[in-house]
PDB file of C-alpha atoms and ligand atoms in Angstrom:
ATOM      1  CA  MET A   1     154.267 101.400  64.820  1.00  0.00           C
ATOM      2  CA  SER A   2     156.977  98.759  64.406  1.00  0.00           C
ATOM      3  CA  THR A   3     159.215  99.632  61.543  1.00  0.00           C
ATOM      4  CA  ARG A   4     162.401  98.107  60.165  1.00  0.00           C
ATOM      5  CA  GLY A   5     165.491  99.908  61.381  1.00  0.00           C
ATOM      6  CA  LEU A   6     163.701 101.282  64.431  1.00  0.00           C
ATOM      7  CA  ALA A   7     163.449  99.789  67.932  1.00  0.00           C
ATOM      8  CA  PHE A   8     162.041 100.912  71.268  1.00  0.00           C
ATOM      9  CA  GLY A   9     164.316 101.264  74.307  1.00  0.00           C
ATOM     10  CA  ILE A  10     163.462 102.021  77.938  1.00  0.00           C
ATOM     11  CA  ASP A  11     166.002 102.955  80.609  1.00  0.00           C
ATOM     12  CA  ILE A  12     164.925 102.445  84.212  1.00  0.00           C
ATOM     13  CA  GLY A  13     166.844 104.612  86.656  1.00  0.00           C
ATOM     14  CA  GLY A  14     166.484 105.617  90.287  1.00  0.00           C
ATOM     15  CA  SER A  15     164.628 108.831  89.464  1.00  0.00           C
ATOM     16  CA  GLY A  16     163.152 108.369  85.992  1.00  0.00           C
ATOM     17  CA  VAL A  17     161.847 105.766  83.562  1.00  0.00           C
ATOM     18  CA  LYS A  18     162.795 107.041  80.103  1.00  0.00           C
ATOM     19  CA  GLY A  19     161.982 105.656  76.687  1.00  0.00           C
ATOM     20  CA  ALA A  20     161.955 106.392  72.984  1.00  0.00           C
ATOM     21  CA  VAL A  21     162.002 104.901  69.525  1.00  0.00           C
ATOM     22  CA  VAL A  22     165.605 104.671  68.340  1.00  0.00           C
ATOM     23  CA  ASP A  23     166.846 104.858  64.771  1.00  0.00           C
ATOM     24  CA  LEU A  24     169.339 101.998  64.711  1.00  0.00           C
ATOM     25  CA  ALA A  25     171.114 103.333  61.627  1.00  0.00           C
ATOM     26  CA  THR A  26     172.309 106.401  63.542  1.00  0.00           C
ATOM     27  CA  GLY A  27     171.740 105.699  67.244  1.00  0.00           C
ATOM     28  CA  GLU A  28     169.569 108.795  67.426  1.00  0.00           C
ATOM     29  CA  LEU A  29     166.149 109.055  69.044  1.00  0.00           C
ATOM     30  CA  ALA A  30     163.329 109.240  66.526  1.00  0.00           C
ATOM     31  CA  HIS A  31     161.385 111.624  68.811  1.00  0.00           C
ATOM     32  CA  ASP A  32     161.753 113.400  72.161  1.00  0.00           C
ATOM     33  CA  ARG A  33     162.224 110.887  74.929  1.00  0.00           C
ATOM     34  CA  ILE A  34     159.239 110.166  77.156  1.00  0.00           C
ATOM     35  CA  LYS A  35     160.040 110.387  80.855  1.00  0.00           C
ATOM     36  CA  ILE A  36     157.944 109.344  83.850  1.00  0.00           C
ATOM     37  CA  ALA A  37     159.195 109.581  87.446  1.00  0.00           C
ATOM     38  CA  THR A  38     160.252 106.238  88.904  1.00  0.00           C
ATOM     39  CA  PRO A  39     157.579 105.183  91.416  1.00  0.00           C
ATOM     40  CA  GLN A  40     158.638 105.113  95.047  1.00  0.00           C
ATOM     41  CA  PRO A  41     159.027 102.488  96.337  1.00  0.00           C
ATOM     42  CA  SER A  42     160.371 101.172  93.033  1.00  0.00           C
ATOM     43  CA  THR A  43     158.847  97.718  93.406  1.00  0.00           C
ATOM     44  CA  PRO A  44     158.603  95.407  90.370  1.00  0.00           C
ATOM     45  CA  ASN A  45     154.827  95.818  89.964  1.00  0.00           C
ATOM     46  CA  ALA A  46     154.915  99.603  90.323  1.00  0.00           C
ATOM     47  CA  VAL A  47     157.763  99.924  87.797  1.00  0.00           C
ATOM     48  CA  ALA A  48     156.033  97.540  85.364  1.00  0.00           C
ATOM     49  CA  GLU A  49     152.912  99.735  85.517  1.00  0.00           C
ATOM     50  CA  THR A  50     155.043 102.787  84.771  1.00  0.00           C
ATOM     51  CA  VAL A  51     156.641 100.995  81.815  1.00  0.00           C
ATOM     52  CA  ALA A  52     153.184 100.128  80.462  1.00  0.00           C
ATOM     53  CA  LYS A  53     152.117 103.773  80.840  1.00  0.00           C
ATOM     54  CA  LEU A  54     155.211 104.967  79.020  1.00  0.00           C
ATOM     55  CA  VAL A  55     154.741 102.564  76.108  1.00  0.00           C
ATOM     56  CA  ALA A  56     151.062 103.558  75.895  1.00  0.00           C
ATOM     57  CA  GLN A  57     152.183 107.172  75.400  1.00  0.00           C
ATOM     58  CA  SER A  58     153.938 106.161  72.185  1.00  0.00           C
ATOM     59  CA  ASP A  59     152.313 104.421  69.239  1.00  0.00           C
ATOM     60  CA  TRP A  60     154.875 101.616  69.333  1.00  0.00           C
ATOM     61  CA  ASP A  61     153.460  98.102  69.153  1.00  0.00           C
ATOM     62  CA  GLY A  62     156.644  96.077  68.590  1.00  0.00           C
ATOM     63  CA  PRO A  63     159.127  94.470  70.986  1.00  0.00           C
ATOM     64  CA  VAL A  64     160.734  96.556  73.720  1.00  0.00           C
ATOM     65  CA  GLY A  65     164.214  96.560  75.283  1.00  0.00           C
ATOM     66  CA  ILE A  66     164.404  97.537  78.958  1.00  0.00           C
ATOM     67  CA  THR A  67     167.359  98.245  81.256  1.00  0.00           C
ATOM     68  CA  LEU A  68     167.542  97.648  84.994  1.00  0.00           C
ATOM     69  CA  PRO A  69     170.279  98.683  87.440  1.00  0.00           C
ATOM     70  CA  SER A  70     170.688  94.980  88.252  1.00  0.00           C
ATOM     71  CA  VAL A  71     172.522  91.884  87.156  1.00  0.00           C
ATOM     72  CA  VAL A  72     170.134  90.347  84.633  1.00  0.00           C
ATOM     73  CA  VAL A  73     170.524  86.694  83.638  1.00  0.00           C
ATOM     74  CA  ASN A  74     168.043  85.185  81.182  1.00  0.00           C
ATOM     75  CA  GLY A  75     165.593  87.981  81.926  1.00  0.00           C
ATOM     76  CA  ILE A  76     165.782  87.453  85.686  1.00  0.00           C
ATOM     77  CA  ALA A  77     167.081  90.263  87.924  1.00  0.00           C
ATOM     78  CA  ARG A  78     169.654  88.810  90.314  1.00  0.00           C
ATOM     79  CA  THR A  79     170.741  91.876  92.271  1.00  0.00           C
ATOM     80  CA  ALA A  80     169.257  95.243  93.221  1.00  0.00           C
ATOM     81  CA  ALA A  81     171.995  97.575  94.404  1.00  0.00           C
ATOM     82  CA  ASN A  82     170.185 100.891  93.842  1.00  0.00           C
ATOM     83  CA  ILE A  83     166.587  99.844  93.297  1.00  0.00           C
ATOM     84  CA  ASP A  84     163.943  98.193  95.500  1.00  0.00           C
ATOM     85  CA  LYS A  85     165.238  94.914  96.938  1.00  0.00           C
ATOM     86  CA  ALA A  86     162.075  93.114  95.791  1.00  0.00           C
ATOM     87  CA  TRP A  87     163.671  92.957  92.304  1.00  0.00           C
ATOM     88  CA  VAL A  88     166.073  90.237  93.402  1.00  0.00           C
ATOM     89  CA  ASP A  89     165.036  87.005  91.613  1.00  0.00           C
ATOM     90  CA  THR A  90     162.137  88.702  89.833  1.00  0.00           C
ATOM     91  CA  ASP A  91     161.530  87.380  86.323  1.00  0.00           C
ATOM     92  CA  ALA A  92     161.659  90.887  84.853  1.00  0.00           C
ATOM     93  CA  ARG A  93     161.195  89.743  81.267  1.00  0.00           C
ATOM     94  CA  GLN A  94     157.957  87.949  82.139  1.00  0.00           C
ATOM     95  CA  LEU A  95     156.734  90.757  84.381  1.00  0.00           C
ATOM     96  CA  PHE A  96     157.236  93.442  81.706  1.00  0.00           C
ATOM     97  CA  SER A  97     155.886  91.224  78.960  1.00  0.00           C
ATOM     98  CA  LEU A  98     152.660  90.621  80.952  1.00  0.00           C
ATOM     99  CA  ALA A  99     152.345  94.359  81.603  1.00  0.00           C
ATOM    100  CA  LEU A 100     152.693  94.915  77.832  1.00  0.00           C
ATOM    101  CA  ASP A 101     150.033  92.397  76.775  1.00  0.00           C
ATOM    102  CA  GLY A 102     152.464  89.600  76.055  1.00  0.00           C
ATOM    103  CA  ARG A 103     154.750  91.372  73.637  1.00  0.00           C
ATOM    104  CA  GLU A 104     158.429  90.403  73.300  1.00  0.00           C
ATOM    105  CA  VAL A 105     160.679  92.049  75.844  1.00  0.00           C
ATOM    106  CA  VAL A 106     164.460  91.989  76.323  1.00  0.00           C
ATOM    107  CA  VAL A 107     165.864  93.016  79.721  1.00  0.00           C
ATOM    108  CA  LEU A 108     169.496  93.891  80.348  1.00  0.00           C
ATOM    109  CA  ASN A 109     171.749  95.694  82.787  1.00  0.00           C
ATOM    110  CA  ASP A 110     171.761  99.500  82.430  1.00  0.00           C
ATOM    111  CA  ALA A 111     175.531  99.891  82.078  1.00  0.00           C
ATOM    112  CA  ASP A 112     175.682  97.031  79.561  1.00  0.00           C
ATOM    113  CA  ALA A 113     173.142  98.937  77.474  1.00  0.00           C
ATOM    114  CA  ALA A 114     175.141 102.172  77.728  1.00  0.00           C
ATOM    115  CA  GLY A 115     178.326 100.307  76.795  1.00  0.00           C
ATOM    116  CA  MET A 116     176.736  98.794  73.692  1.00  0.00           C
ATOM    117  CA  ALA A 117     175.487 102.213  72.611  1.00  0.00           C
ATOM    118  CA  GLU A 118     178.840 103.965  73.148  1.00  0.00           C
ATOM    119  CA  ASP A 119     180.639 101.118  71.393  1.00  0.00           C
ATOM    120  CA  ARG A 120     178.501 101.304  68.253  1.00  0.00           C
ATOM    121  CA  TYR A 121     177.585 104.989  68.018  1.00  0.00           C
ATOM    122  CA  GLY A 122     179.512 106.950  70.625  1.00  0.00           C
ATOM    123  CA  ALA A 123     182.903 107.481  72.237  1.00  0.00           C
ATOM    124  CA  ALA A 124     184.276 104.018  71.368  1.00  0.00           C
ATOM    125  CA  ARG A 125     182.906 103.647  67.858  1.00  0.00           C
ATOM    126  CA  ASN A 126     186.336 103.696  66.222  1.00  0.00           C
ATOM    127  CA  ILE A 127     188.055 101.489  68.801  1.00  0.00           C
ATOM    128  CA  GLU A 128     188.826  98.000  67.551  1.00  0.00           C
ATOM    129  CA  GLY A 129     189.946  96.226  70.723  1.00  0.00           C
ATOM    130  CA  LEU A 130     188.740  95.950  74.311  1.00  0.00           C
ATOM    131  CA  VAL A 131     186.404  98.696  75.478  1.00  0.00           C
ATOM    132  CA  MET A 132     185.485  99.192  79.125  1.00  0.00           C
ATOM    133  CA  LEU A 133     182.687 101.587  80.034  1.00  0.00           C
ATOM    134  CA  LEU A 134     182.158 102.753  83.596  1.00  0.00           C
ATOM    135  CA  THR A 135     179.120 104.821  84.548  1.00  0.00           C
ATOM    136  CA  PHE A 136     179.523 107.067  87.569  1.00  0.00           C
ATOM    137  CA  GLY A 137     176.271 107.835  89.365  1.00  0.00           C
ATOM    138  CA  THR A 138     174.619 106.582  92.536  1.00  0.00           C
ATOM    139  CA  GLY A 139     176.764 103.488  92.015  1.00  0.00           C
ATOM    140  CA  ILE A 140     179.332 102.491  89.402  1.00  0.00           C
ATOM    141  CA  GLY A 141     178.073 100.438  86.476  1.00  0.00           C
ATOM    142  CA  SER A 142     180.335  98.639  84.023  1.00  0.00           C
ATOM    143  CA  ALA A 143     180.345  97.165  80.545  1.00  0.00           C
ATOM    144  CA  LEU A 144     183.059  95.237  78.718  1.00  0.00           C
ATOM    145  CA  LEU A 145     183.053  94.784  74.946  1.00  0.00           C
ATOM    146  CA  TYR A 146     185.601  93.053  72.775  1.00  0.00           C
ATOM    147  CA  HIS A 147     185.338  93.886  69.087  1.00  0.00           C
ATOM    148  CA  GLY A 148     181.746  94.873  69.708  1.00  0.00           C
ATOM    149  CA  THR A 149     180.739  91.739  71.641  1.00  0.00           C
ATOM    150  CA  LEU A 150     179.456  92.359  75.145  1.00  0.00           C
ATOM    151  CA  VAL A 151     180.496  90.302  78.170  1.00  0.00           C
ATOM    152  CA  PRO A 152     177.327  90.923  80.220  1.00  0.00           C
ATOM    153  CA  ASN A 153     176.979  91.658  83.937  1.00  0.00           C
ATOM    154  CA  THR A 154     180.598  92.502  84.722  1.00  0.00           C
ATOM    155  CA  GLU A 155     179.689  94.520  87.858  1.00  0.00           C
ATOM    156  CA  PHE A 156     183.147  96.066  88.295  1.00  0.00           C
ATOM    157  CA  GLY A 157     181.600  98.682  90.587  1.00  0.00           C
ATOM    158  CA  HIS A 158     181.614  96.047  93.294  1.00  0.00           C
ATOM    159  CA  ILE A 159     185.264  95.048  93.007  1.00  0.00           C
ATOM    160  CA  GLU A 160     187.271  95.716  96.161  1.00  0.00           C
ATOM    161  CA  VAL A 161     189.872  98.449  95.747  1.00  0.00           C
ATOM    162  CA  LYS A 162     192.269  99.010  98.647  1.00  0.00           C
ATOM    163  CA  GLY A 163     189.829  97.500 101.136  1.00  0.00           C
ATOM    164  CA  LYS A 164     186.709  99.292  99.892  1.00  0.00           C
ATOM    165  CA  GLU A 165     184.091  98.520  97.261  1.00  0.00           C
ATOM    166  CA  ALA A 166     184.834 100.581  94.121  1.00  0.00           C
ATOM    167  CA  GLU A 167     181.404 102.263  94.037  1.00  0.00           C
ATOM    168  CA  HIS A 168     181.631 103.194  97.709  1.00  0.00           C
ATOM    169  CA  ARG A 169     184.981 104.808  96.942  1.00  0.00           C
ATOM    170  CA  ALA A 170     184.388 106.555  93.629  1.00  0.00           C
ATOM    171  CA  ALA A 171     180.739 106.767  92.521  1.00  0.00           C
ATOM    172  CA  SER A 172     179.754 110.373  91.802  1.00  0.00           C
ATOM    173  CA  SER A 173     177.295 110.113  94.715  1.00  0.00           C
ATOM    174  CA  VAL A 174     180.352 109.754  96.995  1.00  0.00           C
ATOM    175  CA  LYS A 175     181.764 113.011  95.615  1.00  0.00           C
ATOM    176  CA  GLU A 176     178.480 114.744  96.429  1.00  0.00           C
ATOM    177  CA  ARG A 177     177.977 113.158  99.834  1.00  0.00           C
ATOM    178  CA  LYS A 178     181.504 113.917 101.027  1.00  0.00           C
ATOM    179  CA  ASP A 179     181.659 117.227  99.157  1.00  0.00           C
ATOM    180  CA  LEU A 180     184.952 116.178  97.512  1.00  0.00           C
ATOM    181  CA  SER A 181     186.786 118.456  95.077  1.00  0.00           C
ATOM    182  CA  TYR A 182     187.235 117.148  91.530  1.00  0.00           C
ATOM    183  CA  LYS A 183     190.908 116.615  92.381  1.00  0.00           C
ATOM    184  CA  ALA A 184     190.183 114.504  95.470  1.00  0.00           C
ATOM    185  CA  TRP A 185     187.478 112.513  93.720  1.00  0.00           C
ATOM    186  CA  ALA A 186     189.645 111.953  90.624  1.00  0.00           C
ATOM    187  CA  GLY A 187     192.245 110.468  92.991  1.00  0.00           C
ATOM    188  CA  GLU A 188     189.689 107.884  94.134  1.00  0.00           C
ATOM    189  CA  VAL A 189     188.586 107.168  90.551  1.00  0.00           C
ATOM    190  CA  THR A 190     192.251 106.703  89.595  1.00  0.00           C
ATOM    191  CA  LYS A 191     192.650 103.958  92.226  1.00  0.00           C
ATOM    192  CA  VAL A 192     189.660 102.115  90.783  1.00  0.00           C
ATOM    193  CA  LEU A 193     190.868 102.506  87.199  1.00  0.00           C
ATOM    194  CA  ILE A 194     194.387 101.280  88.001  1.00  0.00           C
ATOM    195  CA  THR A 195     192.982  98.158  89.680  1.00  0.00           C
ATOM    196  CA  LEU A 196     190.771  97.412  86.687  1.00  0.00           C
ATOM    197  CA  GLU A 197     193.313  98.187  83.968  1.00  0.00           C
ATOM    198  CA  ASN A 198     195.929  95.992  85.648  1.00  0.00           C
ATOM    199  CA  LEU A 199     193.514  93.069  85.481  1.00  0.00           C
ATOM    200  CA  LEU A 200     191.863  93.637  82.104  1.00  0.00           C
ATOM    201  CA  TRP A 201     194.151  95.825  79.959  1.00  0.00           C
ATOM    202  CA  PRO A 202     191.396  97.630  78.037  1.00  0.00           C
ATOM    203  CA  ASP A 203     192.337  99.755  74.992  1.00  0.00           C
ATOM    204  CA  VAL A 204     190.076 102.551  76.148  1.00  0.00           C
ATOM    205  CA  ILE A 205     187.905 103.394  79.143  1.00  0.00           C
ATOM    206  CA  VAL A 206     184.688 105.292  78.442  1.00  0.00           C
ATOM    207  CA  ALA A 207     183.424 107.354  81.390  1.00  0.00           C
ATOM    208  CA  GLY A 208     179.642 107.699  81.493  1.00  0.00           C
ATOM    209  CA  GLY A 209     176.970 108.829  83.923  1.00  0.00           C
ATOM    210  CA  GLY A 210     175.814 112.384  84.636  1.00  0.00           C
ATOM    211  CA  ILE A 211     179.254 113.550  85.753  1.00  0.00           C
ATOM    212  CA  SER A 212     180.700 112.744  82.317  1.00  0.00           C
ATOM    213  CA  ARG A 213     179.074 116.006  81.193  1.00  0.00           C
ATOM    214  CA  ASP A 214     181.711 117.794  83.316  1.00  0.00           C
ATOM    215  CA  ALA A 215     184.503 115.579  81.986  1.00  0.00           C
ATOM    216  CA  GLU A 216     186.875 118.476  81.344  1.00  0.00           C
ATOM    217  CA  HIS A 217     187.001 119.116  85.099  1.00  0.00           C
ATOM    218  CA  TRP A 218     188.214 115.671  86.091  1.00  0.00           C
ATOM    219  CA  ILE A 219     189.332 113.394  83.229  1.00  0.00           C
ATOM    220  CA  PRO A 220     192.566 115.445  82.839  1.00  0.00           C
ATOM    221  CA  LEU A 221     193.237 114.874  86.578  1.00  0.00           C
ATOM    222  CA  LEU A 222     193.217 111.059  86.327  1.00  0.00           C
ATOM    223  CA  GLY A 223     196.567 109.354  86.842  1.00  0.00           C
ATOM    224  CA  ASN A 224     195.968 105.913  85.326  1.00  0.00           C
ATOM    225  CA  ARG A 225     197.562 104.469  82.192  1.00  0.00           C
ATOM    226  CA  THR A 226     194.651 103.707  79.827  1.00  0.00           C
ATOM    227  CA  PRO A 227     193.140 106.595  77.847  1.00  0.00           C
ATOM    228  CA  VAL A 228     189.827 107.703  79.362  1.00  0.00           C
ATOM    229  CA  VAL A 229     187.253 109.387  77.127  1.00  0.00           C
ATOM    230  CA  ALA A 230     183.892 110.895  78.057  1.00  0.00           C
ATOM    231  CA  ALA A 231     180.746 109.142  76.872  1.00  0.00           C
ATOM    232  CA  HIS A 232     179.107 110.846  73.895  1.00  0.00           C
ATOM    233  CA  LEU A 233     175.501 109.754  74.195  1.00  0.00           C
ATOM    234  CA  LYS A 234     174.963 111.320  77.619  1.00  0.00           C
ATOM    235  CA  ASN A 235     171.429 110.684  78.829  1.00  0.00           C
ATOM    236  CA  THR A 236     170.305 108.617  75.829  1.00  0.00           C
ATOM    237  CA  ALA A 237     172.880 105.784  76.056  1.00  0.00           C
ATOM    238  CA  GLY A 238     170.650 103.480  78.121  1.00  0.00           C
ATOM    239  CA  ILE A 239     167.653 103.954  75.825  1.00  0.00           C
ATOM    240  CA  VAL A 240     169.770 103.390  72.709  1.00  0.00           C
ATOM    241  CA  GLY A 241     171.463 100.278  74.140  1.00  0.00           C
ATOM    242  CA  ALA A 242     168.105  98.840  75.215  1.00  0.00           C
ATOM    243  CA  ALA A 243     166.813  99.324  71.672  1.00  0.00           C
ATOM    244  CA  MET A 244     169.950  97.650  70.265  1.00  0.00           C
ATOM    245  CA  ALA A 245     169.347  94.656  72.535  1.00  0.00           C
ATOM    246  CA  VAL A 246     165.913  94.067  71.018  1.00  0.00           C
ATOM    247  CA  ASP A 247     167.463  94.202  67.605  1.00  0.00           C
ATOM    248  CA  GLY A 248     169.680  91.202  68.451  1.00  0.00           C
ATOM    249  CA  GLY A 249     172.542  92.983  70.202  1.00  0.00           C
ATOM    250  CA  ILE A 250     172.188  90.435  72.999  1.00  0.00           C
ATOM    251  CA  ALA A 251     170.162  87.246  73.256  1.00  0.00           C
ATOM    252  CA  PRO A 252     166.587  87.928  74.435  1.00  0.00           C
TER     253      PRO A 252
HETATM  254  C1  LIG B 301     174.684  97.906  90.116  1.00  0.00           C
HETATM  255  C2  LIG B 301     174.845  97.691  88.630  1.00  0.00           C
HETATM  256  C3  LIG B 301     174.422  98.947  87.879  1.00  0.00           C
HETATM  257  C4  LIG B 301     175.124 100.173  88.426  1.00  0.00           C
HETATM  258  C5  LIG B 301     174.642 101.452  87.763  1.00  0.00           C
HETATM  259  C6  LIG B 301     175.453  99.153  90.524  1.00  0.00           C
HETATM  260  O1  LIG B 301     175.293  99.364  91.882  1.00  0.00           O
HETATM  261  O2  LIG B 301     175.194  96.787  90.816  1.00  0.00           O
HETATM  262  O3  LIG B 301     174.101  96.577  88.208  1.00  0.00           O
HETATM  263  O4  LIG B 301     174.738  98.782  86.524  1.00  0.00           O
HETATM  264  O5  LIG B 301     174.921 100.280  89.817  1.00  0.00           O
HETATM  265  O6  LIG B 301     173.265 101.633  87.904  1.00  0.00           O
END
């Protein structure tokens, strides 16, 4: 199957590799997402095998968009903050393409994919100006879009905020590890947001990642200036953004 208006997206995360056909007119999945546990260790070859298995479970034979929790430049993974270190300098586009019998593959950063999806279909779809998305999970991912155009690989989770890397201060994994209350954690998130908004002046900040499902417990506690809204696409944003990337959202 490879039909106009549809594209296949795969989101590679620390615990699961998830994929589905996406209807690009609506940003909705055309069927239930397919999920396979991320192999451990999550080495490039093991993950590529999992991706091939996942695609084989669908009847999709067209190009595929794939996210990685890494800086991705011209299809090459340059960092590996929360995935096996062997990804650094791996030509991910070539690796996945070989695993998928030579078909066209686009690889992009996971937060960039989520940002593209929220910008077109989700929480930022009516925002005209500068949109910043931050995903709070094991680390902090970021995406920056101006009038719908993505500036890839922003990596704001690694900016230093008051002497500490932002994701070591305010990822949701820090809340869990230190057993912080929403109030205490929101204080840390606020510090990160103030640093970023003073540099970039976004019109809106979209908060994504699993903890955005509990947004009502912590977004009202934030003390920064820019409006913060919860992501809408929840656990499909990465898949949808990956599918958009194949469709020309970013250069393959
Ligand atoms: C990585 C980013 C990634 C984010 C969310 C960060 O540690 O550096 O590339 O987008 O985690 O997975």
